mmCIF file of C-alpha atoms and ligand atoms in Angstrom:
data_model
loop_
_atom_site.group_PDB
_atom_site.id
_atom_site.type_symbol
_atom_site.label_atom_id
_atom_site.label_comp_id
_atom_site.label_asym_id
_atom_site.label_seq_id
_atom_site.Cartn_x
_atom_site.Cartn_y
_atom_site.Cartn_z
ATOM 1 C CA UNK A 1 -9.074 -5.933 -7.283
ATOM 2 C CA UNK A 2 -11.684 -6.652 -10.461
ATOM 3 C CA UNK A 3 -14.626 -8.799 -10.215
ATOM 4 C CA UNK A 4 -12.882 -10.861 -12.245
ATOM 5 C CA UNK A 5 -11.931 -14.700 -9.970
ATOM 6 C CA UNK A 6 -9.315 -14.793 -9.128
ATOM 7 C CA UNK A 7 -6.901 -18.271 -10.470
ATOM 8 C CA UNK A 8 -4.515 -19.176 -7.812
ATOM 9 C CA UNK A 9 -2.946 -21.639 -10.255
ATOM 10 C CA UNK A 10 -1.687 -19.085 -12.736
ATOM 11 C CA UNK A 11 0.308 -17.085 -9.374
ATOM 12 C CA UNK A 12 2.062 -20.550 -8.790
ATOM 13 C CA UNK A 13 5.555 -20.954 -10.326
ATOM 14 C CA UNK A 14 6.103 -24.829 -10.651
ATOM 15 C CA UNK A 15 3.918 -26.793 -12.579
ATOM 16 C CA UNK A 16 0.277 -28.120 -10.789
ATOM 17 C CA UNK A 17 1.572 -30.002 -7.566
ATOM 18 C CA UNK A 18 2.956 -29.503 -4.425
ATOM 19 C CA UNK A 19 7.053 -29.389 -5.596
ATOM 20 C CA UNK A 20 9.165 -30.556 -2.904
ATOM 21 C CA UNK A 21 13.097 -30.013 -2.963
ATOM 22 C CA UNK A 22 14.532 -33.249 -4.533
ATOM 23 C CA UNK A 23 15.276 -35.501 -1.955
ATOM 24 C CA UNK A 24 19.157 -35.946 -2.912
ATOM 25 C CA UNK A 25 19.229 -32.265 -2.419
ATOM 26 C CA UNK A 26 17.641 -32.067 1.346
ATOM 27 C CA UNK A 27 20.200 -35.139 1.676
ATOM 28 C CA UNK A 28 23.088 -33.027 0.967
ATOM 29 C CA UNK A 29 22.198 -30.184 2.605
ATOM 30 C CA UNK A 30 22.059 -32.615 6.104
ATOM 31 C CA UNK A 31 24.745 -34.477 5.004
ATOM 32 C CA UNK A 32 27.064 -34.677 8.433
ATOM 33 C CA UNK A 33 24.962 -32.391 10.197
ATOM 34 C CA UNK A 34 25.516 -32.647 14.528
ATOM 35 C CA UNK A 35 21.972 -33.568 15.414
ATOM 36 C CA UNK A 36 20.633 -33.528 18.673
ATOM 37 C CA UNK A 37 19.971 -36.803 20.302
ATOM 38 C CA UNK A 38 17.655 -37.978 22.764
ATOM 39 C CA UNK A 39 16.667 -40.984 23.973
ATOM 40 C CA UNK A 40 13.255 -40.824 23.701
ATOM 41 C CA UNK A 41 13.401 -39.647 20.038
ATOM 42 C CA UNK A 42 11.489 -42.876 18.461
ATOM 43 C CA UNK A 43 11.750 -41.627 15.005
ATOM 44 C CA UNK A 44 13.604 -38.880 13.671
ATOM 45 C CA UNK A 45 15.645 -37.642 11.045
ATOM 46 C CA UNK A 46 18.136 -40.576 10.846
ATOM 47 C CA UNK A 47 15.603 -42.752 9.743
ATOM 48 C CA UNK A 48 13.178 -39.831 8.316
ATOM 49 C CA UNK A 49 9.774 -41.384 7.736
ATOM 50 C CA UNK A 50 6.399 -39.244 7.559
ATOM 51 C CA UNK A 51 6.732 -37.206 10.802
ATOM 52 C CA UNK A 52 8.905 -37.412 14.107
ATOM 53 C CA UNK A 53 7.613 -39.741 16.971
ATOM 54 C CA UNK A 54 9.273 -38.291 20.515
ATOM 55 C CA UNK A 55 8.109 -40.651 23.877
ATOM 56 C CA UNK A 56 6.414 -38.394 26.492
ATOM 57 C CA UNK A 57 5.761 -41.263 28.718
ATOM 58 C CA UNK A 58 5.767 -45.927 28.360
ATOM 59 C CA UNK A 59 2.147 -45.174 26.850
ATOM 60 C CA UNK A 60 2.378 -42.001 25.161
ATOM 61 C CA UNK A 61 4.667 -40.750 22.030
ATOM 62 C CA UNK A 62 3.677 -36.845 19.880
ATOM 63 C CA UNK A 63 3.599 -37.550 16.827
ATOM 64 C CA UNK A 64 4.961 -33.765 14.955
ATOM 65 C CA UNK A 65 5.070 -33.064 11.113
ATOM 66 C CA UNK A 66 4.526 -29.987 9.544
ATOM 67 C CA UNK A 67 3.539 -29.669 5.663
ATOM 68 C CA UNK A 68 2.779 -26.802 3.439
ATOM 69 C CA UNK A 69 2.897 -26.137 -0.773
ATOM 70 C CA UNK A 70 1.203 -23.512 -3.115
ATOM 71 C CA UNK A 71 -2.640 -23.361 -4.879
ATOM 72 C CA UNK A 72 -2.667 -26.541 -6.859
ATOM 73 C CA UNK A 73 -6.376 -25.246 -7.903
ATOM 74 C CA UNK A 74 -8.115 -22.286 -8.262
ATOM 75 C CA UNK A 75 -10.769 -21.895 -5.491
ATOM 76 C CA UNK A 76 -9.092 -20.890 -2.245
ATOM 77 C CA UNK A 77 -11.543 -22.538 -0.102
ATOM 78 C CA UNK A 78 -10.516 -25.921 -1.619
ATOM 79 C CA UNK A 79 -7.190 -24.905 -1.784
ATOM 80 C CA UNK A 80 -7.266 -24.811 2.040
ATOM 81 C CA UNK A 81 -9.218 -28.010 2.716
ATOM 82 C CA UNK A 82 -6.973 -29.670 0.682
ATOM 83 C CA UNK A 83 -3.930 -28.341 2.292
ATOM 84 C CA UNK A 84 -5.151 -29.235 6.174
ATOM 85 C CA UNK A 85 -5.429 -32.824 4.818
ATOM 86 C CA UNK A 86 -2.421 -33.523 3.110
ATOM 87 C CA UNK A 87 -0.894 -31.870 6.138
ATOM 88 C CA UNK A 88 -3.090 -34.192 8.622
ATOM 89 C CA UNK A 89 -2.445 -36.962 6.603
ATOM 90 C CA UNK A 90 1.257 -37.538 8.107
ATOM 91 C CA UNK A 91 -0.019 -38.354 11.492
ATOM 92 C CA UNK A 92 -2.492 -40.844 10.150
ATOM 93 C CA UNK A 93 0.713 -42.937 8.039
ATOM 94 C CA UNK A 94 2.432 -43.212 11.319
ATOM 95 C CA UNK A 95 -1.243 -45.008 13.059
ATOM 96 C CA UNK A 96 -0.915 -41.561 14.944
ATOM 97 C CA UNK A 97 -4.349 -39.595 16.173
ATOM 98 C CA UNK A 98 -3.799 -35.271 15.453
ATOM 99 C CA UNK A 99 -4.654 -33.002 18.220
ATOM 100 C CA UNK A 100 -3.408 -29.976 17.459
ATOM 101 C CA UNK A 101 -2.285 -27.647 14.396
ATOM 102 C CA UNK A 102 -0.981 -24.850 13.741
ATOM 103 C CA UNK A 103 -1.553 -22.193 10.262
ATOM 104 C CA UNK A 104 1.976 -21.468 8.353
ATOM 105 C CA UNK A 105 1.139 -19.126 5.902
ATOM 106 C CA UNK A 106 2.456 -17.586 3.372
ATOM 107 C CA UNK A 107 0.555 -14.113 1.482
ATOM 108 C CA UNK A 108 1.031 -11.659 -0.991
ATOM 109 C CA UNK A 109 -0.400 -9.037 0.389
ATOM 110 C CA UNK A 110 0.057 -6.679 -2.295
ATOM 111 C CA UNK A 111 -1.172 -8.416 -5.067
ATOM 112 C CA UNK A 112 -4.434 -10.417 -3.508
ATOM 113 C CA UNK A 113 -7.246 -9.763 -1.816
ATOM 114 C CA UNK A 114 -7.176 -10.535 2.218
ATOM 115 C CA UNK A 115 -11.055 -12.506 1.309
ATOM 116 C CA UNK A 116 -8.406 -14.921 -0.184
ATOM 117 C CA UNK A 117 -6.431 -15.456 2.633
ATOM 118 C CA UNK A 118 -9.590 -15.533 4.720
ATOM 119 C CA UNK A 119 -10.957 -18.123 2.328
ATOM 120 C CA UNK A 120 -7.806 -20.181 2.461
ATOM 121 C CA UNK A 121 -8.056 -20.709 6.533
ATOM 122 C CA UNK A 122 -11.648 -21.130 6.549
ATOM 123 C CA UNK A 123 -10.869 -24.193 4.414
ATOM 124 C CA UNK A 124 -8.743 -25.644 6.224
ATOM 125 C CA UNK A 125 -10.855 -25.247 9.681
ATOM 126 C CA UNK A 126 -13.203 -27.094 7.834
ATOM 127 C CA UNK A 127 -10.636 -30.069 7.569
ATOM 128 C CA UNK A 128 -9.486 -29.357 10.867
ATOM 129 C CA UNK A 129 -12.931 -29.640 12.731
ATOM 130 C CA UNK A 130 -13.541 -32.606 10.169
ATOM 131 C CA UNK A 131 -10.300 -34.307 12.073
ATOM 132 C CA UNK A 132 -11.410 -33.201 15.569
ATOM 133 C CA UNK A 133 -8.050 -31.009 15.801
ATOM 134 C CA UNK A 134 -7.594 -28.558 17.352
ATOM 135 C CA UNK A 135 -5.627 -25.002 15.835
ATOM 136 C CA UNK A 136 -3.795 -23.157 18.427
ATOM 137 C CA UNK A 137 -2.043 -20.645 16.639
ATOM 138 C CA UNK A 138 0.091 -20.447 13.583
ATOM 139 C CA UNK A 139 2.577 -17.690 11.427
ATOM 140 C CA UNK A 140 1.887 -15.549 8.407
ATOM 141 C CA UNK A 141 4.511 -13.825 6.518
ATOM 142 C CA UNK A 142 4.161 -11.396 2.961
ATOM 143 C CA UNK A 143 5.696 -13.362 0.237
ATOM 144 C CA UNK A 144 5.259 -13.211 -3.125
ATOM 145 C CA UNK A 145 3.694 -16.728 -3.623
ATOM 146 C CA UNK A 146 0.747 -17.984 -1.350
ATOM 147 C CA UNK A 147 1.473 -21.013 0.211
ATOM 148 C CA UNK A 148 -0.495 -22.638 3.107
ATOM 149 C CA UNK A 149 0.074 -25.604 5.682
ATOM 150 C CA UNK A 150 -0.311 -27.141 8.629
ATOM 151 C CA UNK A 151 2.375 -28.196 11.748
ATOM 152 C CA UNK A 152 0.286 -30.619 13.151
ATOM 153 C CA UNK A 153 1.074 -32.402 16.464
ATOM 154 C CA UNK A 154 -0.555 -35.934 17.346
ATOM 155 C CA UNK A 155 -0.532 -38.689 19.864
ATOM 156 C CA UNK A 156 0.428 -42.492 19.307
ATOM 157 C CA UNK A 157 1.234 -45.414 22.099
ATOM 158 C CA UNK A 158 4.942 -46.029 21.410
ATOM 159 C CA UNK A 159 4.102 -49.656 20.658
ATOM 160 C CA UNK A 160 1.760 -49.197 17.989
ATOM 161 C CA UNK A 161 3.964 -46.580 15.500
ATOM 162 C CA UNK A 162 3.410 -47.783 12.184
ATOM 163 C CA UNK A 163 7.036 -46.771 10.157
ATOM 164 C CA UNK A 164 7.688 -47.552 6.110
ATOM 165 C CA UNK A 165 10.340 -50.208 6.855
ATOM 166 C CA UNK A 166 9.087 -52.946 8.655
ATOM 167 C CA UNK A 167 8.183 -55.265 5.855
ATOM 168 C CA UNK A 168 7.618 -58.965 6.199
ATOM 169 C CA UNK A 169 7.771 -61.405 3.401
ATOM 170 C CA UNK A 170 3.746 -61.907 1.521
ATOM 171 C CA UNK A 171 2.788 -58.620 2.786
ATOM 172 C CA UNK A 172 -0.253 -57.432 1.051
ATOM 173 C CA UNK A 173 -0.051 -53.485 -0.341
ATOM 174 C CA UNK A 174 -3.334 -51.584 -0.535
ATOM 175 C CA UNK A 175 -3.117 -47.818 -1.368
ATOM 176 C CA UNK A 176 -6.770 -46.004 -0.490
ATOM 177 C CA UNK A 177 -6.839 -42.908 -3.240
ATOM 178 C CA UNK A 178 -6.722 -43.120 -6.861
ATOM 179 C CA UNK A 179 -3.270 -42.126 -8.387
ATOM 180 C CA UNK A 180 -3.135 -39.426 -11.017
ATOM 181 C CA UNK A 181 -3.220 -35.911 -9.053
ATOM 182 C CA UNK A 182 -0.549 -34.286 -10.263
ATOM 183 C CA UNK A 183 -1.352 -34.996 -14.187
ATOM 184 C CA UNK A 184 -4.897 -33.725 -13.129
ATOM 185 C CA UNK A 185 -4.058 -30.307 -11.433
ATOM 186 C CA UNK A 186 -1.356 -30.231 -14.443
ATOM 187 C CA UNK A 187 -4.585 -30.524 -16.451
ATOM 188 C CA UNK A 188 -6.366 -27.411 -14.177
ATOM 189 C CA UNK A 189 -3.184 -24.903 -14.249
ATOM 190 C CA UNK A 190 -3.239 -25.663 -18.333
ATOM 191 C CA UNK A 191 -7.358 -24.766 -18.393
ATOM 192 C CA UNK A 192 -7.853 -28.676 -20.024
ATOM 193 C CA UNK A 193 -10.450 -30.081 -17.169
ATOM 194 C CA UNK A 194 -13.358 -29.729 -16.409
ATOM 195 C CA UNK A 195 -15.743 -28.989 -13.477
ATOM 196 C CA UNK A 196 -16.400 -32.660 -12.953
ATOM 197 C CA UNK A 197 -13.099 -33.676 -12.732
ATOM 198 C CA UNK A 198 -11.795 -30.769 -11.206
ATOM 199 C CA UNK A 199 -14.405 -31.231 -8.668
ATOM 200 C CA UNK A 200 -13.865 -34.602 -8.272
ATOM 201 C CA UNK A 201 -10.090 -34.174 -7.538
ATOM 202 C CA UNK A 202 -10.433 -31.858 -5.335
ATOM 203 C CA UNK A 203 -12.926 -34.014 -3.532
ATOM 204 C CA UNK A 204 -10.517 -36.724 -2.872
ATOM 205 C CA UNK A 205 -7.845 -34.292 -2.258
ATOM 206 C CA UNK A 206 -9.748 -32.876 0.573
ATOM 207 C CA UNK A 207 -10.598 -35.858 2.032
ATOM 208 C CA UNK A 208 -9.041 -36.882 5.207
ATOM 209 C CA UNK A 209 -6.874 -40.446 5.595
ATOM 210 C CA UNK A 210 -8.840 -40.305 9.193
ATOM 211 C CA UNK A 211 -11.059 -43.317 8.221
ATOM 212 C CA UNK A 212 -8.068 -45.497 6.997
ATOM 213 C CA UNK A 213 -6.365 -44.605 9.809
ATOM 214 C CA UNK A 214 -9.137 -45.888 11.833
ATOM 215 C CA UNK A 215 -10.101 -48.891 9.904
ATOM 216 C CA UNK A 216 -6.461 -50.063 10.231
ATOM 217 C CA UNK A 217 -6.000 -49.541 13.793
ATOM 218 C CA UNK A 218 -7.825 -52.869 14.536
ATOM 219 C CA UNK A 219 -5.267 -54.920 12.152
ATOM 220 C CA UNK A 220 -1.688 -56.059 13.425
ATOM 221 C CA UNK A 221 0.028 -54.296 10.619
ATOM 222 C CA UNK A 222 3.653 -52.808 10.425
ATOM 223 C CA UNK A 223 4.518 -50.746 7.800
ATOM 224 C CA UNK A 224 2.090 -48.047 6.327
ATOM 225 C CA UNK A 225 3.033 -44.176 4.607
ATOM 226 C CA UNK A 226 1.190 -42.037 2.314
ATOM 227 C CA UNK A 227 1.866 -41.576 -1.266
ATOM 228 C CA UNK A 228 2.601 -37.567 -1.708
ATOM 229 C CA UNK A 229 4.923 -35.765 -4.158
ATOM 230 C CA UNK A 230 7.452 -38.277 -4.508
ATOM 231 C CA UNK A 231 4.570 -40.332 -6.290
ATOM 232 C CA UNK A 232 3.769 -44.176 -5.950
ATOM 233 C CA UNK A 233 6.984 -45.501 -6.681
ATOM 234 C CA UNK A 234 9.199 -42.671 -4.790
ATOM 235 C CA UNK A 235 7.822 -43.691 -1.526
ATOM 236 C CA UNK A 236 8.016 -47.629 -2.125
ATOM 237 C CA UNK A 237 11.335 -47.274 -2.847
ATOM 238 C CA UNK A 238 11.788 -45.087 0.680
ATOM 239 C CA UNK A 239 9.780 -48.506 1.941
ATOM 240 C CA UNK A 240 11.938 -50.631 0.833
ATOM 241 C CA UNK A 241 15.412 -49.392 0.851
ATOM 242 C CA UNK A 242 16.986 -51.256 3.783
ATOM 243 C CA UNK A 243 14.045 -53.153 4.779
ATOM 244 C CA UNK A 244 15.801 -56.497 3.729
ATOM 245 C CA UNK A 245 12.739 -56.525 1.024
ATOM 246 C CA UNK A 246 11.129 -56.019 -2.207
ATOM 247 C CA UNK A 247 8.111 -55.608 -4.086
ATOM 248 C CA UNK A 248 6.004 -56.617 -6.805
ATOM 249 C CA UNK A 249 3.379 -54.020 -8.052
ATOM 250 C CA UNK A 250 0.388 -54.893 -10.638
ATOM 251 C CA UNK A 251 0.094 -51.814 -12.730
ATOM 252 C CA UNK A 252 -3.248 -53.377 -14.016
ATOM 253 C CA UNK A 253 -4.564 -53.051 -10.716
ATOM 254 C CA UNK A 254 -3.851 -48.872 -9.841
ATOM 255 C CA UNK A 255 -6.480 -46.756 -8.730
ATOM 256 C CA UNK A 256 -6.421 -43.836 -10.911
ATOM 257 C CA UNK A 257 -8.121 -41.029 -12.779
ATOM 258 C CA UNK A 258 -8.839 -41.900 -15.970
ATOM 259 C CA UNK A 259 -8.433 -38.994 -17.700
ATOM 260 C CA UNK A 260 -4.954 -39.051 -15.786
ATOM 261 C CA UNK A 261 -4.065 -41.522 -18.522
ATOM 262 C CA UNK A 262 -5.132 -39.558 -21.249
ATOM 263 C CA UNK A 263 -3.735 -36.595 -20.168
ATOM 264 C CA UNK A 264 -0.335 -38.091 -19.609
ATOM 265 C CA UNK A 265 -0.863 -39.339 -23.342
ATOM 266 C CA UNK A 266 -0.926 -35.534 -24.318
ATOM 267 C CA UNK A 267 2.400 -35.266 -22.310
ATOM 268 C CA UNK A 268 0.451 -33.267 -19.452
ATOM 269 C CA UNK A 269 2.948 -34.643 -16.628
ATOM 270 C CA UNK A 270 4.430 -32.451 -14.231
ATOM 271 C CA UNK A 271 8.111 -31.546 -13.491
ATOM 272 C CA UNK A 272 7.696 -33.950 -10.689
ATOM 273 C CA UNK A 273 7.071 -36.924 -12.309
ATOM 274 C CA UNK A 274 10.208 -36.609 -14.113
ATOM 275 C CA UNK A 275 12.217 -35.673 -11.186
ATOM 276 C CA UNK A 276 10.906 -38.399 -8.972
ATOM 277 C CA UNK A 277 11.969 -40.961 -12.165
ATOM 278 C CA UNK A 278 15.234 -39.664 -12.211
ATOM 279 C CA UNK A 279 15.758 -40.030 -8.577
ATOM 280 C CA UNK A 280 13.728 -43.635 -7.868
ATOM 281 C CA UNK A 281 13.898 -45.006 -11.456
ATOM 282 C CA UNK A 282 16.694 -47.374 -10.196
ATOM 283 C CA UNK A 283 14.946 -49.256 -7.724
ATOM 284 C CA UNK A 284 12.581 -49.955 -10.266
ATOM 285 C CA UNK A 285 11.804 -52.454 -13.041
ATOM 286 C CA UNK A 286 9.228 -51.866 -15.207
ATOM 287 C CA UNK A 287 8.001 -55.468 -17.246
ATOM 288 C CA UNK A 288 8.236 -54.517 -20.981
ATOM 289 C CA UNK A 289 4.484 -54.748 -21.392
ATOM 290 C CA UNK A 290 3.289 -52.129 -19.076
ATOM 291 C CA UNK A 291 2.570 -49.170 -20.976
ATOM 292 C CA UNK A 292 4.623 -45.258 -20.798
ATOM 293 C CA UNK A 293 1.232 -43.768 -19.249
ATOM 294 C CA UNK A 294 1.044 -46.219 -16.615
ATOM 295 C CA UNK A 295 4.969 -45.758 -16.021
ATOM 296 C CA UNK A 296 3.922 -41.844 -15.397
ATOM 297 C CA UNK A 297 1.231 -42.612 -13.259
ATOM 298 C CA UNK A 298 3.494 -44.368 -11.065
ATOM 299 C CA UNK A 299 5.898 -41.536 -10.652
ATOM 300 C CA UNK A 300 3.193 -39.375 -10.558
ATOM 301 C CA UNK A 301 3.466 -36.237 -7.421
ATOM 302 C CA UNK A 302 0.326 -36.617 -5.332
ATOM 303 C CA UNK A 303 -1.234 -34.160 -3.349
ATOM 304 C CA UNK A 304 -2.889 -35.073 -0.054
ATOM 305 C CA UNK A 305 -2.827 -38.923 -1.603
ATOM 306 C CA UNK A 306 -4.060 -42.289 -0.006
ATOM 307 C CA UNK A 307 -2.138 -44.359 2.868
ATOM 308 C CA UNK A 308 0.210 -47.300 1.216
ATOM 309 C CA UNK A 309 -0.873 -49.801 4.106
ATOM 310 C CA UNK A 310 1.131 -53.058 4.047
ATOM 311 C CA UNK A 311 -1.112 -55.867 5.949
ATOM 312 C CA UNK A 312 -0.496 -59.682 6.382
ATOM 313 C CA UNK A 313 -1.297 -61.907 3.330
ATOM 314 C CA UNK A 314 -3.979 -63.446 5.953
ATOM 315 C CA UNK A 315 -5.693 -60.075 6.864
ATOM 316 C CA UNK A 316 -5.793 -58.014 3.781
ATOM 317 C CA UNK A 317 -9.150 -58.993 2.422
ATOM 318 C CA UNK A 318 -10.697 -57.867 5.828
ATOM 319 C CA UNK A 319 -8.856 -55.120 5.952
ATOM 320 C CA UNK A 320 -9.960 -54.097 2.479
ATOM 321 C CA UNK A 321 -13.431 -54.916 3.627
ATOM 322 C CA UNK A 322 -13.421 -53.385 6.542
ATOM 323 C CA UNK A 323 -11.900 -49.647 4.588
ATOM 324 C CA UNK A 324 -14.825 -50.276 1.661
ATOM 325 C CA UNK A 325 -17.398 -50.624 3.960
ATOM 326 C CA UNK A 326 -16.337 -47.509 5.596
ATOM 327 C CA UNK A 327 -16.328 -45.519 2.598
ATOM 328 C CA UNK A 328 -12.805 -45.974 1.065
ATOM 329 C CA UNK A 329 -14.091 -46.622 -2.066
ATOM 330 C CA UNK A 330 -10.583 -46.229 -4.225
ATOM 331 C CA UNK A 331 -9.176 -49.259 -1.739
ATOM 332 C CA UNK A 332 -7.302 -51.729 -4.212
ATOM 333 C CA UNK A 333 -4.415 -54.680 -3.133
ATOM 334 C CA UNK A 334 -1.962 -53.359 -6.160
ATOM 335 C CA UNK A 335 0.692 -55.992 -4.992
ATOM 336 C CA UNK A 336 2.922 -57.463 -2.578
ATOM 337 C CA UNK A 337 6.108 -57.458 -0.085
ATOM 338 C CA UNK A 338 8.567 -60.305 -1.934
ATOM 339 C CA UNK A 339 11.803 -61.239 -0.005
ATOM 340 C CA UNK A 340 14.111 -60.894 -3.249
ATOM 341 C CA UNK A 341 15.491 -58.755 -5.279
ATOM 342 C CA UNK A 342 16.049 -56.852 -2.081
ATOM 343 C CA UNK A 343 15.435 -52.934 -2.217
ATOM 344 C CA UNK A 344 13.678 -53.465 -6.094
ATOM 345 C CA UNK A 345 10.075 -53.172 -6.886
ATOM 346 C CA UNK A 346 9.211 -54.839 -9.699
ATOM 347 C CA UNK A 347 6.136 -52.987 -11.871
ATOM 348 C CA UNK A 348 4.069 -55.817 -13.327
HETATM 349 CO CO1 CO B 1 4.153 -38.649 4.349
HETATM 350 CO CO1 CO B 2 4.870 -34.656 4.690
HETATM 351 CO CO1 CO B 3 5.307 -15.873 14.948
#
């Protein structure tokens, strides 16, 4: 191995993001499947949401998810951080705490240094002390590709799971992270940003959703998830197909990355984007005004992105207080639960 660094971007196939199998795909695949089933199975794959919820007892449910991608950017130590918390971040959408976590890990040992891989976990200790998890053991296998992740196992009451459907009518919608990640790390794997930004993505990236999590614990909400590679508008439309509702978004209002928008300009968007357009697009309806770059922000894949919390009409300014004053700075209202058209958000 030179002295030269090392840039985990250029050993990663797919374009800048954390590529998940098109969800038509994984649907096929299950497609008439003989699943288990269990009584005290509170959420599973019928209804998949962002992890399984299985009762242990009237006051305690595990919360299980597991979550793990290629280098979106070059440092490995990042790479890790960033990987615990998207990982983590699937126990906070469901109002779950995480315990425990184990490393899945995948390593070319041939072709990298083993500092790398030692790099990569020490990263995403960091995020796990950070969360006040616990890891208890994990897998590595040689593969060509690194990849790195997290099976994290939490603990929720039963009564307080917080699943995507469970809209009511004047709901408020605040997402926590700026939107934009995927044009951004497109931006990194092409050599286009800069420190700044890079280090600013990576920042947010990394951080955990353990303060929104906490924040929204003391509101009587329903319905929360977090906004990961199917983008903004892949994961309201998992929200809102057969929740009896729909939703109006103000494109105006989107936390982003600004040079997101310009990038997207260039036509920096990733594979993702186009994929998640061509599998959400119709639950969708975009008002003629709202321009093409704000269209790809909102089919954007995010990495380790912000909860999509929906809160009563009557509490959301609190809430939004309450996550500001804790440090959520990115924490916008970007619209609202409507009751009609049914299973259509409407992009204002
Ligand atoms: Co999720
Ligand atoms: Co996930
Ligand atoms: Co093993």
């Amino acid at each position: 191995m030179t002295g030269e660094p090392i840039r985990l971007t250029q050993t990663v196939k797919g374009a800048g993001c954390a590529a998940k199998l098109a969800p038509g795909d994984l649907d096929r695949a299950l497609c008439g499947l003989d699943l288990p089933v269990d009584d005290n199975l509170l959420v599973g794959l019928e209804r998949a949401d962002d992890a399984g919820v299985y009762r242990v007892s009237d006051d305690l449910a595990l919360v299980q998810t597991l979550d793990f991608f290629p280098p979106m950017v070059d440092d490995p130590y990042a790479f890790g951080r960033i990987a615990a918390a998207n990982a983590l971040s699937d126990i906070y959408a469901m109002g779950g705490t995480p315990k425990t976590a184990m490393n899945i890990v995948a390593f070319p040992a041939k072709t990298m240094d083993i500092s790398v891989l030692r790099a990569v976990i020490e990263g995403g200790l960091a995020t796990m002390r950070e969360a006040g998890v616990v890891l208890v053991g994990g897998h590595t296998i040689d593969d060509p590709e690194l990849k790195y992740g997290l099976s994290v196992t939490g603990y929720v009451h039963p009564a307080k799971i917080l699943t995507k459907k469970q809209l009511r009518t004047g709901d408020k919608l605040i997402l926590t992270k700026p939107l934009g990640t995927g044009i951004v790390c497109t931006a990194i794997k092409a050599g286009l940003a800069g420190t700044e930004v890079t280090e600013r993505v990576i920042g947010n990236m990394a951080t955990l959703n353990r303060v929104t999590a906490e924040v929204m614990a003391d509101f009587s909400l329903n319905a929360c998830t977090d906004i990961t590679g199917f983008g903004l508008l892949g994961h309201l439309a998992e929200m809102v197909v057969d929740s009896g509702h729909g939703m109006r978004i103000d494109s105006a209002t989107l936390p982003h990355y600004p040079e997101a928008l310009e990038w997207a300009a260039m036509g920096l968007i990733p594979a993702g984007a186009y994929n998640n357009k061509k599998f959400r697009g119709n639950f969708v309806t975009f008002v003629e005004s709202v321009v093409q770059t704000r269209r790809d922000l909102c089919f954007d894949p995010q990495t380790s992105g912000g909860l999509l919390i929906a809160v009563a009409a009557g509490e959301a300014d609190s809430l939004l207080f309450a996550l500001k004053a804790g440090g959520v700075a990115a924490a916008t209202i970007i619209g609202e639960v409507v009751a009609e058209p049914q299973e259509m958000i409407l992009v204002a």
